[in-house]
Amino acid sequence: MLKITVIRTLFDNYVWLLLNNNKCVVIDPSNEELIIKFLRLNKLNLVAILITHNHKDHISGVSVLKNIYQAPVYGPKETKYLNNYTITQNDTINILRYKFTVLSLPGHTKYHVGYYHYPWLFCGDTLFSAGCGRIFNSSVQTMFNSLNKINKLPSNTMIFPSHEYTIKNLDFIISNNITLLNNMFIIKYYRNIIRRMIFNKVPSIPVSLCLERIINPFIQCTNSFYYNNKIIKIPNNISNFSYFKFLRNKKDLF
Ligand SMILES: [Zn+2]
């Protein structure tokens, strides 16, 4: 049976590891020393490395791990120089006997990808709990489309982002009073829960897509116009995309 665990690296990065018996697959390895230590301690053999996008804090451990373990690297076009296999939308990869589908999720970077096997989605820096990734070499429209794609997945999909940003994102929502479902009391209550988790060094993620539909205004702007029969009201009757753009700009300045 597949097990999922996590190593916290750098300041707020999460490196997700998939384990089956003595085999391991790592996603976005950013600190090779911590990963090697974990693999040795648990007597695991690294059999593949998956990359979501070409940012240093997601790839800095790839070369060393690839050399030591001779593990093949799967990544998007933008990490071609590191890849054994360059993957794109709808490609499938067999990971520890589980079939993962590649979702093209551009927006944070131009060729960003996610890895999906129901109910797990490893989405890199596309969707965070209560927030979404910054836009670097792509467009707001592209990010909007990628979040739209994620929001079409089943509601019990578990989202595994690559950073611990939940408190910061909830602070942004609360201090700007952004509540498209008129549910600020839930968001504030949720922040208290997350504060306690972070204090106890427990990751706030993974998180279900269902919960994101309740707390995350970036997801609410996409294709879920209502949730549990409650209509999501975009202020001033502007389009969902315009409101998304407004929120993304506001968050950049927060
Ligand atoms: Zn990034």
Coordinates of N, CA and C in Angstrom, one line a residue, residues 1-4 18-20 23 95-98 100 117 120 122:
M1 N 0.8 -1.2 0.0 CA 0.0 0.0 0.0 C 0.9 1.3 0.0
L2 N 0.4 2.2 -0.8 CA 1.2 3.5 -0.9 C 1.0 4.3 0.4
K3 N 2.2 4.8 0.9 CA 2.2 5.7 2.1 C 2.8 7.0 1.6
I4 N 2.3 8.1 2.2 CA 2.8 9.4 1.8 C 3.3 10.1 3.1
L18 N 6.6 9.4 -1.5 CA 5.7 8.3 -1.6 C 6.5 7.0 -1.4
L19 N 5.9 6.1 -0.5 CA 6.6 4.9 -0.1 C 5.8 3.7 -0.3
N20 N 6.5 2.7 -0.8 CA 5.8 1.4 -1.0 C 6.9 0.3 -0.7
K23 N 10.7 0.9 -1.3 CA 10.9 1.8 -2.4 C 10.3 3.2 -2.1
I95 N 4.1 4.9 -10.7 CA 4.9 5.1 -9.5 C 4.5 4.1 -8.5
L96 N 5.5 3.3 -8.2 CA 5.3 2.3 -7.1 C 4.0 1.5 -7.3
R97 N 3.8 1.1 -8.6 CA 2.6 0.4 -9.0 C 1.3 1.2 -9.1
Y98 N 1.4 2.5 -8.9 CA 0.2 3.3 -9.0 C 0.4 4.2 -10.2
F100 N 0.0 7.5 -12.1 CA -0.3 8.9 -11.9 C -0.4 9.6 -13.2
H117 N -3.2 11.1 -8.8 CA -3.8 9.8 -8.8 C -4.9 9.9 -7.8
W120 N -5.2 11.8 -4.8 CA -4.1 12.7 -4.4 C -3.7 13.6 -5.6
F122 N -0.5 16.2 -6.3 CA 0.7 17.0 -5.9 C 0.8 18.1 -6.9

